[in-house]
PDB file of C-alpha atoms in Angstrom:
ATOM      1  CA  MET A   1      22.349  45.507  -2.047  1.00 69.00           C
ATOM      2  CA  SER A   2      25.793  44.369  -0.917  1.00 80.00           C
ATOM      3  CA  ASP A   3      27.563  41.318  -2.323  1.00 83.00           C
ATOM      4  CA  SER A   4      27.042  39.398   0.940  1.00 84.00           C
ATOM      5  CA  ALA A   5      23.320  40.245   0.963  1.00 81.00           C
ATOM      6  CA  THR A   6      23.004  39.146  -2.670  1.00 87.00           C
ATOM      7  CA  THR A   7      24.850  35.911  -1.906  1.00 86.00           C
ATOM      8  CA  ALA A   8      22.618  35.271   1.119  1.00 80.00           C
ATOM      9  CA  ALA A   9      19.481  35.928  -0.929  1.00 78.00           C
ATOM     10  CA  LEU A  10      20.679  33.555  -3.661  1.00 77.00           C
ATOM     11  CA  LEU A  11      21.434  30.863  -1.066  1.00 78.00           C
ATOM     12  CA  VAL A  12      17.952  31.247   0.423  1.00 80.00           C
ATOM     13  CA  LEU A  13      16.376  30.979  -3.030  1.00 74.00           C
ATOM     14  CA  ALA A  14      18.484  27.922  -3.846  1.00 73.00           C
ATOM     15  CA  ALA A  15      17.481  26.279  -0.555  1.00 73.00           C
ATOM     16  CA  LEU A  16      13.801  27.010  -1.218  1.00 72.00           C
ATOM     17  CA  GLY A  17      14.115  25.592  -4.729  1.00 72.00           C
ATOM     18  CA  LEU A  18      15.766  22.438  -3.405  1.00 68.00           C
ATOM     19  CA  ALA A  19      13.120  22.066  -0.704  1.00 63.00           C
ATOM     20  CA  SER A  20      10.365  22.452  -3.308  1.00 66.00           C
ATOM     21  CA  ALA A  21      11.967  19.845  -5.563  1.00 63.00           C
ATOM     22  CA  LEU A  22      12.294  17.423  -2.636  1.00 58.00           C
ATOM     23  CA  LEU A  23       8.632  17.927  -1.692  1.00 59.00           C
ATOM     24  CA  VAL A  24       7.521  17.245  -5.266  1.00 63.00           C
ATOM     25  CA  ALA A  25       9.674  14.105  -5.402  1.00 58.00           C
ATOM     26  CA  ALA A  26       8.347  12.896  -2.019  1.00 60.00           C
ATOM     27  CA  ARG A  27       4.756  13.516  -3.109  1.00 64.00           C
ATOM     28  CA  ARG A  28       5.300  11.386  -6.217  1.00 72.00           C
ATOM     29  CA  ALA A  29       7.014   8.597  -4.264  1.00 86.00           C
ATOM     30  CA  LEU A  30       4.914   8.538  -1.070  1.00 95.00           C
ATOM     31  CA  LEU A  31       1.234   8.300  -0.244  1.00 95.00           C
ATOM     32  CA  VAL A  32      -0.619   8.540   3.068  1.00 95.00           C
ATOM     33  CA  VAL A  33      -3.580   6.156   3.345  1.00 96.00           C
ATOM     34  CA  THR A  34      -6.163   5.981   6.130  1.00 96.00           C
ATOM     35  CA  VAL A  35      -7.215   2.424   6.978  1.00 96.00           C
ATOM     36  CA  ARG A  36     -10.972   1.865   6.808  1.00 93.00           C
ATOM     37  CA  GLY A  37     -12.615  -1.254   8.121  1.00 93.00           C
ATOM     38  CA  ALA A  38     -11.243  -3.931  10.414  1.00 96.00           C
ATOM     39  CA  SER A  39      -9.927  -6.415   7.827  1.00 96.00           C
ATOM     40  CA  MET A  40      -6.297  -5.820   8.882  1.00 97.00           C
ATOM     41  CA  THR A  41      -6.748  -5.978  12.663  1.00 96.00           C
ATOM     42  CA  PRO A  42      -4.828  -6.471  14.855  1.00 95.00           C
ATOM     43  CA  ALA A  43      -1.887  -5.156  12.755  1.00 96.00           C
ATOM     44  CA  LEU A  44      -3.810  -2.110  11.548  1.00 97.00           C
ATOM     45  CA  ALA A  45      -7.002  -0.660  12.951  1.00 95.00           C
ATOM     46  CA  PRO A  46      -9.656   1.560  11.390  1.00 95.00           C
ATOM     47  CA  GLY A  47      -8.384   5.138  11.365  1.00 95.00           C
ATOM     48  CA  ASP A  48      -4.684   4.197  11.344  1.00 97.00           C
ATOM     49  CA  ARG A  49      -2.734   6.287   8.853  1.00 97.00           C
ATOM     50  CA  ILE A  50       0.004   4.485   6.980  1.00 97.00           C
ATOM     51  CA  LEU A  51       2.859   5.710   4.811  1.00 97.00           C
ATOM     52  CA  VAL A  52       3.029   3.924   1.474  1.00 97.00           C
ATOM     53  CA  LEU A  53       5.938   3.876  -0.950  1.00 96.00           C
ATOM     54  CA  ARG A  54       4.505   4.026  -4.456  1.00 95.00           C
ATOM     55  CA  ARG A  55       6.237   1.309  -6.428  1.00 89.00           C
ATOM     56  CA  PRO A  56       5.610  -1.333  -9.032  1.00 85.00           C
ATOM     57  CA  ALA A  57       4.715  -4.786  -7.764  1.00 87.00           C
ATOM     58  CA  ARG A  58       8.046  -6.225  -8.903  1.00 87.00           C
ATOM     59  CA  GLY A  59      10.041  -7.468  -5.909  1.00 90.00           C
ATOM     60  CA  LEU A  60       7.151  -7.648  -3.455  1.00 94.00           C
ATOM     61  CA  ARG A  61       6.917 -10.811  -1.407  1.00 92.00           C
ATOM     62  CA  ASP A  62       4.901 -12.605   1.240  1.00 94.00           C
ATOM     63  CA  ARG A  63       4.070 -10.648   4.393  1.00 96.00           C
ATOM     64  CA  HIS A  64       4.351  -7.200   2.729  1.00 97.00           C
ATOM     65  CA  ILE A  65       1.331  -5.017   3.424  1.00 98.00           C
ATOM     66  CA  VAL A  66       0.230  -3.402   0.176  1.00 98.00           C
ATOM     67  CA  VAL A  67      -2.294  -0.850  -0.997  1.00 97.00           C
ATOM     68  CA  LEU A  68      -4.377  -1.938  -3.987  1.00 97.00           C
ATOM     69  CA  ARG A  69      -6.680  -0.151  -6.422  1.00 95.00           C
ATOM     70  CA  SER A  70      -9.994  -1.983  -6.277  1.00 94.00           C
ATOM     71  CA  ASP A  71     -10.980  -0.832  -9.770  1.00 92.00           C
ATOM     72  CA  ARG A  72      -8.178  -3.020 -11.177  1.00 91.00           C
ATOM     73  CA  ILE A  73      -9.413  -6.154  -9.367  1.00 91.00           C
ATOM     74  CA  PRO A  74     -12.224  -8.000 -11.152  1.00 85.00           C
ATOM     75  CA  ALA A  75     -15.188  -8.421  -8.771  1.00 78.00           C
ATOM     76  CA  ALA A  76     -13.761  -6.070  -6.110  1.00 81.00           C
ATOM     77  CA  GLY A  77     -16.332  -3.402  -6.815  1.00 73.00           C
ATOM     78  CA  ARG A  78     -16.048   0.318  -6.353  1.00 79.00           C
ATOM     79  CA  ASP A  79     -13.122   2.600  -7.084  1.00 78.00           C
ATOM     80  CA  ASP A  80     -11.319   2.534  -3.755  1.00 90.00           C
ATOM     81  CA  LEU A  81      -7.965   1.838  -2.106  1.00 95.00           C
ATOM     82  CA  LEU A  82      -7.650  -1.447  -0.216  1.00 96.00           C
ATOM     83  CA  VAL A  83      -5.053  -2.489   2.365  1.00 97.00           C
ATOM     84  CA  LYS A  84      -4.119  -6.187   2.393  1.00 98.00           C
ATOM     85  CA  ARG A  85      -1.155  -8.462   3.115  1.00 98.00           C
ATOM     86  CA  ILE A  86       0.546 -10.495   0.386  1.00 98.00           C
ATOM     87  CA  ALA A  87       0.052 -14.204   1.146  1.00 98.00           C
ATOM     88  CA  ALA A  88       1.635 -15.569  -2.055  1.00 98.00           C
ATOM     89  CA  ALA A  89       3.659 -14.084  -4.903  1.00 97.00           C
ATOM     90  CA  PRO A  90       3.660 -15.139  -8.578  1.00 97.00           C
ATOM     91  CA  GLY A  91       4.678 -18.763  -9.023  1.00 96.00           C
ATOM     92  CA  ALA A  92       4.065 -19.729  -5.375  1.00 97.00           C
ATOM     93  CA  ARG A  93       1.416 -22.218  -4.314  1.00 97.00           C
ATOM     94  CA  VAL A  94      -1.920 -20.700  -3.410  1.00 97.00           C
ATOM     95  CA  PRO A  95      -2.146 -20.917   0.411  1.00 97.00           C
ATOM     96  CA  LEU A  96      -4.708 -23.293   1.899  1.00 96.00           C
ATOM     97  CA  ARG A  97      -6.448 -20.394   3.634  1.00 94.00           C
ATOM     98  CA  ALA A  98      -7.033 -18.857   0.166  1.00 95.00           C
ATOM     99  CA  GLY A  99      -8.364 -21.990  -1.502  1.00 91.00           C
ATOM    100  CA  GLY A 100      -5.091 -23.899  -1.867  1.00 91.00           C
ATOM    101  CA  ARG A 101      -5.466 -24.885  -5.521  1.00 90.00           C
ATOM    102  CA  GLY A 102      -2.607 -24.458  -7.988  1.00 95.00           C
ATOM    103  CA  THR A 103       0.011 -21.755  -8.185  1.00 97.00           C
ATOM    104  CA  VAL A 104      -0.310 -17.997  -8.348  1.00 98.00           C
ATOM    105  CA  PRO A 105      -0.277 -16.877 -12.002  1.00 97.00           C
ATOM    106  CA  ASP A 106       2.453 -14.613 -13.344  1.00 96.00           C
ATOM    107  CA  ASP A 107       1.750 -10.933 -12.675  1.00 96.00           C
ATOM    108  CA  HIS A 108      -0.690 -11.748  -9.832  1.00 97.00           C
ATOM    109  CA  PHE A 109      -0.635 -11.944  -6.028  1.00 97.00           C
ATOM    110  CA  VAL A 110      -2.774 -13.665  -3.440  1.00 98.00           C
ATOM    111  CA  VAL A 111      -3.699 -11.052  -0.827  1.00 98.00           C
ATOM    112  CA  LEU A 112      -5.468 -11.617   2.469  1.00 98.00           C
ATOM    113  CA  GLY A 113      -6.662  -9.473   5.319  1.00 98.00           C
ATOM    114  CA  ASP A 114      -5.220 -10.266   8.743  1.00 97.00           C
ATOM    115  CA  ASN A 115      -8.743 -10.673  10.134  1.00 97.00           C
ATOM    116  CA  PRO A 116     -10.362 -13.324   7.890  1.00 95.00           C
ATOM    117  CA  ASP A 117     -13.791 -12.983   9.514  1.00 96.00           C
ATOM    118  CA  LEU A 118     -13.986  -9.339   8.418  1.00 95.00           C
ATOM    119  CA  SER A 119     -11.957  -9.351   5.202  1.00 95.00           C
ATOM    120  CA  THR A 120     -12.942  -9.580   1.567  1.00 95.00           C
ATOM    121  CA  ASP A 121      -9.802 -10.619  -0.289  1.00 96.00           C
ATOM    122  CA  SER A 122      -8.334 -13.278  -2.603  1.00 97.00           C
ATOM    123  CA  ARG A 123     -10.555 -15.881  -0.948  1.00 96.00           C
ATOM    124  CA  VAL A 124     -13.392 -14.116  -2.815  1.00 95.00           C
ATOM    125  CA  TRP A 125     -11.600 -12.441  -5.765  1.00 95.00           C
ATOM    126  CA  GLY A 126      -8.889 -14.993  -6.475  1.00 95.00           C
ATOM    127  CA  PRO A 127      -5.362 -13.754  -7.256  1.00 96.00           C
ATOM    128  CA  VAL A 128      -5.218 -10.011  -7.915  1.00 97.00           C
ATOM    129  CA  PRO A 129      -3.395  -8.436 -10.868  1.00 96.00           C
ATOM    130  CA  ALA A 130       0.019  -6.968 -10.083  1.00 97.00           C
ATOM    131  CA  ASP A 131      -1.038  -3.725 -11.756  1.00 95.00           C
ATOM    132  CA  SER A 132      -3.589  -3.225  -8.964  1.00 96.00           C
ATOM    133  CA  VAL A 133      -0.715  -2.625  -6.508  1.00 97.00           C
ATOM    134  CA  VAL A 134      -0.275   1.072  -5.721  1.00 96.00           C
ATOM    135  CA  GLY A 135       2.576   0.545  -3.282  1.00 97.00           C
ATOM    136  CA  VAL A 136       3.911  -1.082  -0.146  1.00 97.00           C
ATOM    137  CA  MET A 137       3.447   0.103   3.441  1.00 97.00           C
ATOM    138  CA  ILE A 138       6.664   1.413   4.960  1.00 96.00           C
ATOM    139  CA  GLY A 139       5.255   2.497   8.307  1.00 95.00           C
ATOM    140  CA  ARG A 140       2.359   3.703  10.407  1.00 95.00           C
ATOM    141  CA  ILE A 141       2.331   7.433  10.975  1.00 93.00           C
ATOM    142  CA  ALA A 142      -0.763   7.760  13.174  1.00 84.00           C
ATOM    143  CA  ARG A 143      -2.798   5.370  15.255  1.00 86.00           C
ATOM    144  CA  GLY A 144      -6.578   5.404  14.786  1.00 76.00           C
ATOM    145  CA  GLY A 145      -8.934   5.692  17.702  1.00 63.00           C
ATOM    146  CA  HIS A 146     -10.748   2.355  17.298  1.00 53.00           C
ATOM    147  CA  ARG A 147      -8.932  -0.740  18.669  1.00 50.00           C
ATOM    148  CA  GLY A 148     -11.057  -3.759  17.946  1.00 45.00           C
ATOM    149  CA  PRO A 149     -13.222  -5.549  15.379  1.00 44.00           C
TER     150      PRO A 149
END
C-alpha cells in the first residue's frame, strides 16, 4: 500500500471514529419522545415526535416544555414518560389554575398540560420533584397525524 493510500485509510478511520464518538455523545444528550394523549394540544398533538435535551432541572423556568418520569412523581402511577409545561419554578407562587396556595417548594416544579380538560398534572399531583425531569423539549421533529382533542 502506498503512503498516500495509507494516509487516506487512516483519515477515513479517524473520521469514522469521530462520527461514532459524536453519535454516542448525541445519544446520551438527546432523546426522541412520541407524544401520547391530547393533554398538550394545541401545542403538541398525539403522535408528534419531539427532540428532548437530557438535562438536570436546574435552570428550567416557566413555559419550558419538559419530559418527566412518572415513576418519580408520587400518585402519577405507571412507569412512563410524560410531557408537560412548567407553570411555576421553585420559590414561585403556585398558579391559581393549579390550586394557587403557597409557593413551589425547593427542588419541585408545578407542571400543567396545555389542555386542562384532558390533562392530569400538578392540579392532581401537586408540585413534582425536580428529579422527575428527564429533559427539556428543544424542537418538534415530526408532526403526528391526529390534530384535535
